Short mmCIF file of C-alpha atoms and ligand atoms in Angstrom, two decimals:
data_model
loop_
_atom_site.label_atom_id
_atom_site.label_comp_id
_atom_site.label_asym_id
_atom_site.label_seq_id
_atom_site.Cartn_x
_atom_site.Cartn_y
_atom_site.Cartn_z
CA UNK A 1 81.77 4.93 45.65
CA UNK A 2 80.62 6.92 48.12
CA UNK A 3 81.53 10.96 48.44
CA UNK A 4 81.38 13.38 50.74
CA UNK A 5 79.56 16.89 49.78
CA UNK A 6 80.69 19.84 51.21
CA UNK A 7 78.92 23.39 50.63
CA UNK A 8 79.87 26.39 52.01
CA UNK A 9 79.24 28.91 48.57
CA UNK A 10 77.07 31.11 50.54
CA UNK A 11 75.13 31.44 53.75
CA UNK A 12 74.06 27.65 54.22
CA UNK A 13 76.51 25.00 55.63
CA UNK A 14 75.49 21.61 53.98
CA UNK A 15 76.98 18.19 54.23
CA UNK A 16 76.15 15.11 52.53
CA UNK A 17 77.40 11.59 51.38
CA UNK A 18 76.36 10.16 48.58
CA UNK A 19 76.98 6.75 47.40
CA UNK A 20 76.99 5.90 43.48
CA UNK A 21 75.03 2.84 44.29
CA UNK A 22 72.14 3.44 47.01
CA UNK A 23 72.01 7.03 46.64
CA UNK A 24 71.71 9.52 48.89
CA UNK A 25 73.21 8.13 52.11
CA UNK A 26 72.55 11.34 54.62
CA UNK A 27 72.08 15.11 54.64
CA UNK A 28 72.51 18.02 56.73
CA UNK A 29 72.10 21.59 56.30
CA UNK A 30 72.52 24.50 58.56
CA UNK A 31 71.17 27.82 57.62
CA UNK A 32 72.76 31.00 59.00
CA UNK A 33 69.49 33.37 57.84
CA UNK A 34 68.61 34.08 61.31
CA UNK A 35 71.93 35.33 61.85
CA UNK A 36 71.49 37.80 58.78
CA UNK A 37 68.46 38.60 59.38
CA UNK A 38 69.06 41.58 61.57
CA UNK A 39 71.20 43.05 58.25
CA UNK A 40 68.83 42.73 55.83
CA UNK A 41 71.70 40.38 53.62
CA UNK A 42 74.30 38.08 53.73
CA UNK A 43 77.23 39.64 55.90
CA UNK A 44 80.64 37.72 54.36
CA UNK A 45 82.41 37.96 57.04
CA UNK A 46 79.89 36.68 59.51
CA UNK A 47 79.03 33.70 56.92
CA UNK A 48 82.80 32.28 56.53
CA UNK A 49 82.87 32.00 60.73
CA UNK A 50 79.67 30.23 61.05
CA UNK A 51 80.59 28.15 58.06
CA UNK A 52 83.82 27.18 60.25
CA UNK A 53 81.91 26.33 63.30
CA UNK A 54 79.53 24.15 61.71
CA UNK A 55 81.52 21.97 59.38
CA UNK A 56 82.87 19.76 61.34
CA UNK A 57 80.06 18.75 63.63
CA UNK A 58 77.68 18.38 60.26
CA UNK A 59 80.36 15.98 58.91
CA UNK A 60 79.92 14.20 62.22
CA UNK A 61 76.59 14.11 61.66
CA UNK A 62 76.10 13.19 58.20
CA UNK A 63 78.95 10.01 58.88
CA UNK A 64 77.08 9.26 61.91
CA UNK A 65 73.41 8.87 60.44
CA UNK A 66 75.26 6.97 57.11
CA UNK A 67 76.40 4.94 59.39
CA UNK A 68 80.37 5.34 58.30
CA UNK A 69 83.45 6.41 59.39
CA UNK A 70 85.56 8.95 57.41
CA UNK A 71 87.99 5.64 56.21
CA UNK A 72 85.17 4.97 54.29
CA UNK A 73 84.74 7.54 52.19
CA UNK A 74 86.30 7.45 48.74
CA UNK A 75 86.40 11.14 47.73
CA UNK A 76 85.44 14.48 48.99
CA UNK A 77 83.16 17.11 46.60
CA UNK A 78 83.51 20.75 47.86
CA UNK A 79 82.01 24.39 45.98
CA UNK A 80 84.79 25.57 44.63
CA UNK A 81 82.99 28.88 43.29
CA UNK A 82 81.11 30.71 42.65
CA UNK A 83 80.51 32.38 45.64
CA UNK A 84 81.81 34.71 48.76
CA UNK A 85 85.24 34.04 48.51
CA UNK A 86 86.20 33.83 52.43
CA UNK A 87 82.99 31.36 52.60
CA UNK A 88 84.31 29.11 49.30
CA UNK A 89 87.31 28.62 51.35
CA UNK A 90 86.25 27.29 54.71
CA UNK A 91 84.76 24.49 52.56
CA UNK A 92 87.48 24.35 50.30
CA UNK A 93 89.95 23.91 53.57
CA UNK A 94 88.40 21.60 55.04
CA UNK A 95 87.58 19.90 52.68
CA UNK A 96 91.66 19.58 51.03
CA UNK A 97 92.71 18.92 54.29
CA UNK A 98 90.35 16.26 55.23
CA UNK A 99 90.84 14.55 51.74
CA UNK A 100 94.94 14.55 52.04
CA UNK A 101 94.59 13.38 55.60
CA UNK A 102 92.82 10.60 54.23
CA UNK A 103 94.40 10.01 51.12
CA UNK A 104 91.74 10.53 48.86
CA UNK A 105 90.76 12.86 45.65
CA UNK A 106 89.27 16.16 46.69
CA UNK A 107 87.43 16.97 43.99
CA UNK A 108 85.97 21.19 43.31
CA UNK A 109 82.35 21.68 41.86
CA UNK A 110 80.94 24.45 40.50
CA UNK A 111 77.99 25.27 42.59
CA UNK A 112 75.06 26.20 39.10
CA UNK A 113 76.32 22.64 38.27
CA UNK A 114 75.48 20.91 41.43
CA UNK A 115 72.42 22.81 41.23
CA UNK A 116 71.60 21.34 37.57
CA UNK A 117 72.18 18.23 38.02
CA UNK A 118 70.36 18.16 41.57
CA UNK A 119 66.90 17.34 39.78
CA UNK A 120 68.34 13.84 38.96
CA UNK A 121 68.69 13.51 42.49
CA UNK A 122 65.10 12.45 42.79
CA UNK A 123 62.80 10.19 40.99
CA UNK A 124 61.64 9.84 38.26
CA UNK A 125 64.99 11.10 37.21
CA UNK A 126 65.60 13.03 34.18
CA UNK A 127 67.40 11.51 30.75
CA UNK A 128 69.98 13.96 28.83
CA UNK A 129 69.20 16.04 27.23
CA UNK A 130 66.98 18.77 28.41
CA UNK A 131 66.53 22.22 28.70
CA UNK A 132 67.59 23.56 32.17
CA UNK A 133 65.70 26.49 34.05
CA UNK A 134 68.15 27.40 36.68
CA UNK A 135 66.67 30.31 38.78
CA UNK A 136 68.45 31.36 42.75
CA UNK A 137 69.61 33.96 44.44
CA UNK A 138 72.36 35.41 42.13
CA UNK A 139 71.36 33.41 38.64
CA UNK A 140 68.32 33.06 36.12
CA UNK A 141 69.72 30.89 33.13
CA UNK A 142 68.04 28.32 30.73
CA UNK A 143 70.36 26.08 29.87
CA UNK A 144 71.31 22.83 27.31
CA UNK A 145 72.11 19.95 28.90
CA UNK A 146 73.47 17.23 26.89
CA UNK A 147 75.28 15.77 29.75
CA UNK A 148 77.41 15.37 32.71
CA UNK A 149 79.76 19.15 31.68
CA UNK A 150 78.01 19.76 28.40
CA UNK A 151 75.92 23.01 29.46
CA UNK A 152 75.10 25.28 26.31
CA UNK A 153 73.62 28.88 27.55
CA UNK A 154 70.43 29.62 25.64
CA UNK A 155 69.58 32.69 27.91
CA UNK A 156 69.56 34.58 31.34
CA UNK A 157 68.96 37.54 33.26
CA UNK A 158 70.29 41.12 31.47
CA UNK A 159 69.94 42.38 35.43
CA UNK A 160 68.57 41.40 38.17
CA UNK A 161 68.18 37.25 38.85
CA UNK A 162 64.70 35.68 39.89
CA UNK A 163 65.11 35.37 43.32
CA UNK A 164 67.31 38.77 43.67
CA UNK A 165 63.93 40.13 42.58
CA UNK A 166 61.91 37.85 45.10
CA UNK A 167 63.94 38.98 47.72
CA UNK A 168 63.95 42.78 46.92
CA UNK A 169 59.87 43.14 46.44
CA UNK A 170 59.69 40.96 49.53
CA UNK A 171 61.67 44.07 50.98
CA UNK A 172 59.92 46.93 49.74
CA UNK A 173 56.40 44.68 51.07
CA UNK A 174 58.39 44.81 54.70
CA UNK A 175 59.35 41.13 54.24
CA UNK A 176 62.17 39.88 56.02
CA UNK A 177 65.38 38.09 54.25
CA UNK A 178 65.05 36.47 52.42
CA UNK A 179 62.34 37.38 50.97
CA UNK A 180 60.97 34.49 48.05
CA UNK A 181 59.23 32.22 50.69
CA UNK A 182 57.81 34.49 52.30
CA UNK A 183 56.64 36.92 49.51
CA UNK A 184 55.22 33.40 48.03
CA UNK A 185 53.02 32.97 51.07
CA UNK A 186 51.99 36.16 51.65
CA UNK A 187 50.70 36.24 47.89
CA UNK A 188 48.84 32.94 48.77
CA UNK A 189 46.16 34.96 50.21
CA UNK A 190 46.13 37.87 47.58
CA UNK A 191 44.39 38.29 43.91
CA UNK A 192 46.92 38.48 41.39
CA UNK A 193 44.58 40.16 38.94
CA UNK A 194 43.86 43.68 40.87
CA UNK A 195 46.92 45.05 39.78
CA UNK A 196 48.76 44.61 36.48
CA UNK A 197 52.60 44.04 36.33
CA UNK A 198 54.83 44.20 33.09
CA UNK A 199 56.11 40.97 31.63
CA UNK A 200 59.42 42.44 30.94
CA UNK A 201 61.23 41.00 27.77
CA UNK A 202 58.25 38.09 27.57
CA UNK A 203 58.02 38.97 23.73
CA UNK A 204 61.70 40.09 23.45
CA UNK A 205 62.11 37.05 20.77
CA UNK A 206 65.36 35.60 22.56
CA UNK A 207 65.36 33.55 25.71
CA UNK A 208 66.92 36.61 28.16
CA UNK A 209 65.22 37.39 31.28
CA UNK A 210 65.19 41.11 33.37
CA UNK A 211 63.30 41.63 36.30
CA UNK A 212 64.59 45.09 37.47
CA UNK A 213 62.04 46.91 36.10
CA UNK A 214 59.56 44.77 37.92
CA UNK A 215 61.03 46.13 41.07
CA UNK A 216 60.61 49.44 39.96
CA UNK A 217 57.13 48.92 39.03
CA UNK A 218 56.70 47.35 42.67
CA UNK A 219 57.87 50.54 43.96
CA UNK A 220 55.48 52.68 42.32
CA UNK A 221 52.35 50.65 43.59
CA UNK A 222 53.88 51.04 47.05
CA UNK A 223 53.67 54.32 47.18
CA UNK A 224 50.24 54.70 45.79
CA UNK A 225 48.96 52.00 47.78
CA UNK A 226 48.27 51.65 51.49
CA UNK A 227 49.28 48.61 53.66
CA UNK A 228 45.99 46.37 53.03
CA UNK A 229 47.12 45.97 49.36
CA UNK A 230 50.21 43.97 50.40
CA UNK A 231 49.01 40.57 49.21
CA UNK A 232 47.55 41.65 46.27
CA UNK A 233 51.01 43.27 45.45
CA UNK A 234 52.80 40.07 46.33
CA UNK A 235 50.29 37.87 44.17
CA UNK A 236 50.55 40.42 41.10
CA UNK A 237 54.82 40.13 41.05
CA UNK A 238 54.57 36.33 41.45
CA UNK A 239 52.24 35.52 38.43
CA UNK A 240 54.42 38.20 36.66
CA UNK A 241 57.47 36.15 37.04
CA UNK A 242 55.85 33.11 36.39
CA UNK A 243 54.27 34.23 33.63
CA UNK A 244 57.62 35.48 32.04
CA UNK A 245 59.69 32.27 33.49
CA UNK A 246 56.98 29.50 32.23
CA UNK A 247 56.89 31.66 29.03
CA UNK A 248 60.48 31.35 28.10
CA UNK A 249 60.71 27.71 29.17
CA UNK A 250 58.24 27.00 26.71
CA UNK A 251 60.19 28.80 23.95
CA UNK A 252 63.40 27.02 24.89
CA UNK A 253 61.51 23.93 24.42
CA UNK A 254 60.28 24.87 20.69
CA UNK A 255 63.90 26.50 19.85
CA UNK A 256 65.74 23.44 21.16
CA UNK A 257 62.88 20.77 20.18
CA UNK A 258 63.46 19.01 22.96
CA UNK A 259 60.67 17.34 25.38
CA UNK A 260 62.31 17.89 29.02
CA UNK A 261 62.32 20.43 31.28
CA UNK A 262 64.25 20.40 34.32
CA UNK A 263 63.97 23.33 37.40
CA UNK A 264 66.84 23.83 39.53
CA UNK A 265 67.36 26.74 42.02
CA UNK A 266 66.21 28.16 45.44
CA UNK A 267 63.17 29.96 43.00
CA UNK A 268 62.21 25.76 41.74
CA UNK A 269 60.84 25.40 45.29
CA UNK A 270 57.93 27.95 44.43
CA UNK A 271 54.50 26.37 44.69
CA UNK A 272 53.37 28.76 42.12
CA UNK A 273 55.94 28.19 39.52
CA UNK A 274 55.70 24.99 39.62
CA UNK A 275 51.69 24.39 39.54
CA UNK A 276 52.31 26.53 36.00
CA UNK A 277 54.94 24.49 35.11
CA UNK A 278 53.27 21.55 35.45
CA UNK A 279 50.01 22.74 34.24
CA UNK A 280 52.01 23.57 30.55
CA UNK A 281 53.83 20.10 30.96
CA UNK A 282 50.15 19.00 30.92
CA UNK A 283 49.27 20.76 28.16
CA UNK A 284 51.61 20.77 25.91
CA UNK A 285 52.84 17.57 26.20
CA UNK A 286 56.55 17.40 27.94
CA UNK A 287 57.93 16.45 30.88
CA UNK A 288 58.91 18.68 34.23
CA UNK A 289 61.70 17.60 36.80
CA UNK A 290 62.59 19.27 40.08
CA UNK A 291 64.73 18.17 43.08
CA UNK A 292 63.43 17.24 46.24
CA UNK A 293 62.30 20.13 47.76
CA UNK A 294 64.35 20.45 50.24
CA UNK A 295 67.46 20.11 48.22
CA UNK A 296 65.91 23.11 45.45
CA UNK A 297 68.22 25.70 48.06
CA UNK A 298 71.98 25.31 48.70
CA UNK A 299 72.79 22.11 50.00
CA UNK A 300 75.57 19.45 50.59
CA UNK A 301 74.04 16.51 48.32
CA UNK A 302 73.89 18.12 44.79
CA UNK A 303 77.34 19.21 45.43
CA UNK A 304 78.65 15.26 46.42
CA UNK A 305 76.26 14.53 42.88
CA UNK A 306 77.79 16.54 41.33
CA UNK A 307 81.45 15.40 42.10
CA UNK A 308 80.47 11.11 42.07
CA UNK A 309 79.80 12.30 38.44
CA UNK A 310 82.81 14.04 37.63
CA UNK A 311 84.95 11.34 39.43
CA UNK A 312 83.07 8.78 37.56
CA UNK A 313 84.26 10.54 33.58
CA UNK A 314 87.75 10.52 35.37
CA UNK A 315 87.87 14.06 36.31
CA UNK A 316 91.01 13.69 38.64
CA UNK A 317 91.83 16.44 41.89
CA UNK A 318 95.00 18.25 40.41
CA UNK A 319 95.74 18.87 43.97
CA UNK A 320 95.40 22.69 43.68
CA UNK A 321 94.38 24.59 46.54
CA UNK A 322 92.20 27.45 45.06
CA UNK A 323 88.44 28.87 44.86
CA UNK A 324 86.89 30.70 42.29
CA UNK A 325 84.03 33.37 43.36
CA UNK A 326 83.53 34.42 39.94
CA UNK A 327 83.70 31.53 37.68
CA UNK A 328 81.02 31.00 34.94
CA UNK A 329 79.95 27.82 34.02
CA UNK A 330 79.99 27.52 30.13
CA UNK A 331 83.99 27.59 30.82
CA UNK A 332 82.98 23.57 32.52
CA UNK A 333 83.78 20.85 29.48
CA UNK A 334 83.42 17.17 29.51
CA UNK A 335 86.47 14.76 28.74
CA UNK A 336 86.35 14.13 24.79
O1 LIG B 1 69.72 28.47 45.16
P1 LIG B 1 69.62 29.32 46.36
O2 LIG B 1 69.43 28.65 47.70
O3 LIG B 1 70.90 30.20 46.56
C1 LIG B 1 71.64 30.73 45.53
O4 LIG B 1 72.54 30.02 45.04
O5 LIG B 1 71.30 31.88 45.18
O6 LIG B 1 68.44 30.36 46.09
C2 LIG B 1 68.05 31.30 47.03
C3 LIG B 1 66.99 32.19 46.41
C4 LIG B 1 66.63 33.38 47.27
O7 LIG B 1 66.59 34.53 46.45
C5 LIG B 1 65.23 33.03 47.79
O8 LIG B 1 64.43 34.16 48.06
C6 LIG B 1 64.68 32.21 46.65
O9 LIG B 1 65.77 31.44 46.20
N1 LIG B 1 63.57 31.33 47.06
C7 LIG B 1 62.30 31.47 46.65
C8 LIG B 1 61.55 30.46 47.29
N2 LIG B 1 62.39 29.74 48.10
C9 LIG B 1 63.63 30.29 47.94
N3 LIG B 1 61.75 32.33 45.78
C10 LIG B 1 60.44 32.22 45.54
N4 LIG B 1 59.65 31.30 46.13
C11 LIG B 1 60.14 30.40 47.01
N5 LIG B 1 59.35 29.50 47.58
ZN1 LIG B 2 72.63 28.10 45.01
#
């Protein structure tokens, strides 16, 4: 079976087929963040245009490299939400009309499941169930997973999300947007042990996050410091957060007993997080999954995933034309 992935959620464009046999067939992404650069954010209205120019010449693409023709294809996955609601529906267009044109199943995904599932994407691949550190732009959850639609929220982010908070220190350092990769090189070169950040809610008992007061605290040591402290800003925030995100992981583990850990998220692709990660794997004896790398941000093959698997329990297109910007994901279920 072999489905088409469209994402459009946000401010990347990505397309990808994947076929329930050999995998992941092709890939594209295009990322607007040049384009937003100049505004510091994600303008909306700029997003859903560029979406619309690039979608069809990435489905080209991705058909092109697979080696297909659109006849082939035997379904079509799309975001249907959460996200910026004129952006949602360039994908969710194009992808309805594509899918009636051809006479096949368009299918809507939520976009925090595409991103869960992403990590069995690569190998080795995950086995249900396991605990679920999603961490991106707008979320920071840790999740159940028992399975394909059976998410069970253990905890996540009372304010701000991970990268929200990446991408507003990298600001207040004179990043640029966004600001997690860069903020994670910059604190490359930096100690992390000259200054001391809070661990907010690292002992809170419960498996929330909140990372505005981190901000805050960012702020302050701004203003004290001058311009040569930069790294050593950067490094202190980023063993904060991974201090407080490999902390709760581990207590999700011991309150769910279970022995895998999966990272999904634009936040999985940081190097830091993930030496940690692994270095507690190591230690305490369970297992860590990420996606590939490049597929950790928002992109068109977790979202095709993501939809192969819901086609596959039987989940059927009800032919509605709609997208949901706010839609949370414990209201997903899995046929009985
Ligand atoms: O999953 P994603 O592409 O988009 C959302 O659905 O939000 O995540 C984007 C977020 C941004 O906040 C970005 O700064 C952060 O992930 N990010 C990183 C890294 N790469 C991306 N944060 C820290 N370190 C990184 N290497
Ligand atoms: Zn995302």
């Amino acid at each position: 079976m072999k489905v088409l992935g469209v994402e459009s959620s946000c401010d990347e464009t990505g397309l990808a087929i994947h076929d329930s046999e050999a995998g992941l067939l092709a890939h594209a992404i295009h990322s607007q963040i040049a384009m937003h650069a100049d505004y510091g954010g994600v303008v909306p209205e700029l997003a859903s245009r560029d979406h619309i120019r690039r979608v069809i010449p990435l489905t080209r693409e991705v058909l092109g490299r697979a080696g297909l023709e659109p006849a082939d294809l035997d379904a079509i996955a799309y975001t249907q939400g959460p996200g910026l609601a004129g952006a949602l529906l360039v994908g969710a267009a194009f992808a309805n009309a594509l899918a009636a044109a051809l006479g096949i199943p368009a299918i809507g995904v939520h976009h925090l499941e595409g991103h869960l599932l992403s990590p069995l994407l690569a190998t080795p691949r995950p086995e249900f169930p396991f605990v679920a550190l999603l961490v991106s732009g707008g979320h920071t959850q840790l999740m159940r997973v028992d399975g394909v639609g059976r998410y069970r929220l253990l905890g996540e982010t009372v304010d701000d999300a991970a990268g929200e908070a990446f991408d507003k220190t990298a600001q207040l350092l004179g990043l640029g947007y966004p600001g997690g990769p860069a903020l994670s090189r910059l604190a490359e070169g930096g100690d992390a042990y000259r200054f001391r950040l809070p661990r907010p809610m690292l002992n809170s008992g419960d498996l929330d996050f909140s990372f505005s007061g981190l901000k805050t605290a960012v702020l302050t040591l701004t203003r004290k410091e001058d311009e040569s402290a930069r790294a050593d800003i950067a490094a202190a925030f980023q063993v904060a957060v991974v201090d407080v995100l490999a902390g709760k992981c581990l207590a999700a583990l011991r309150q769910t007993g279970l022995r895998s850990l999966v990272v999904a998220g634009g936040v999985g692709a940081n190097r830091a997080l993930r030496a940690r990660l692994d270095a507690e794997a190591g230690q305490h004896g369970f297992s860590v999954f990420y996606p590939p790398l490049e597929l950790c941000t928002d992109n068109g093959a977790m979202i095709a995933y993501a939809g192969a698997q819901r086609l596959r329990q039987g989940v059927v297109a009800d032919g509605r034309f709609g997208v949901r910007p706010r839609w949370d994901l414990a209201e997903l279920t899995a046929p009985a």
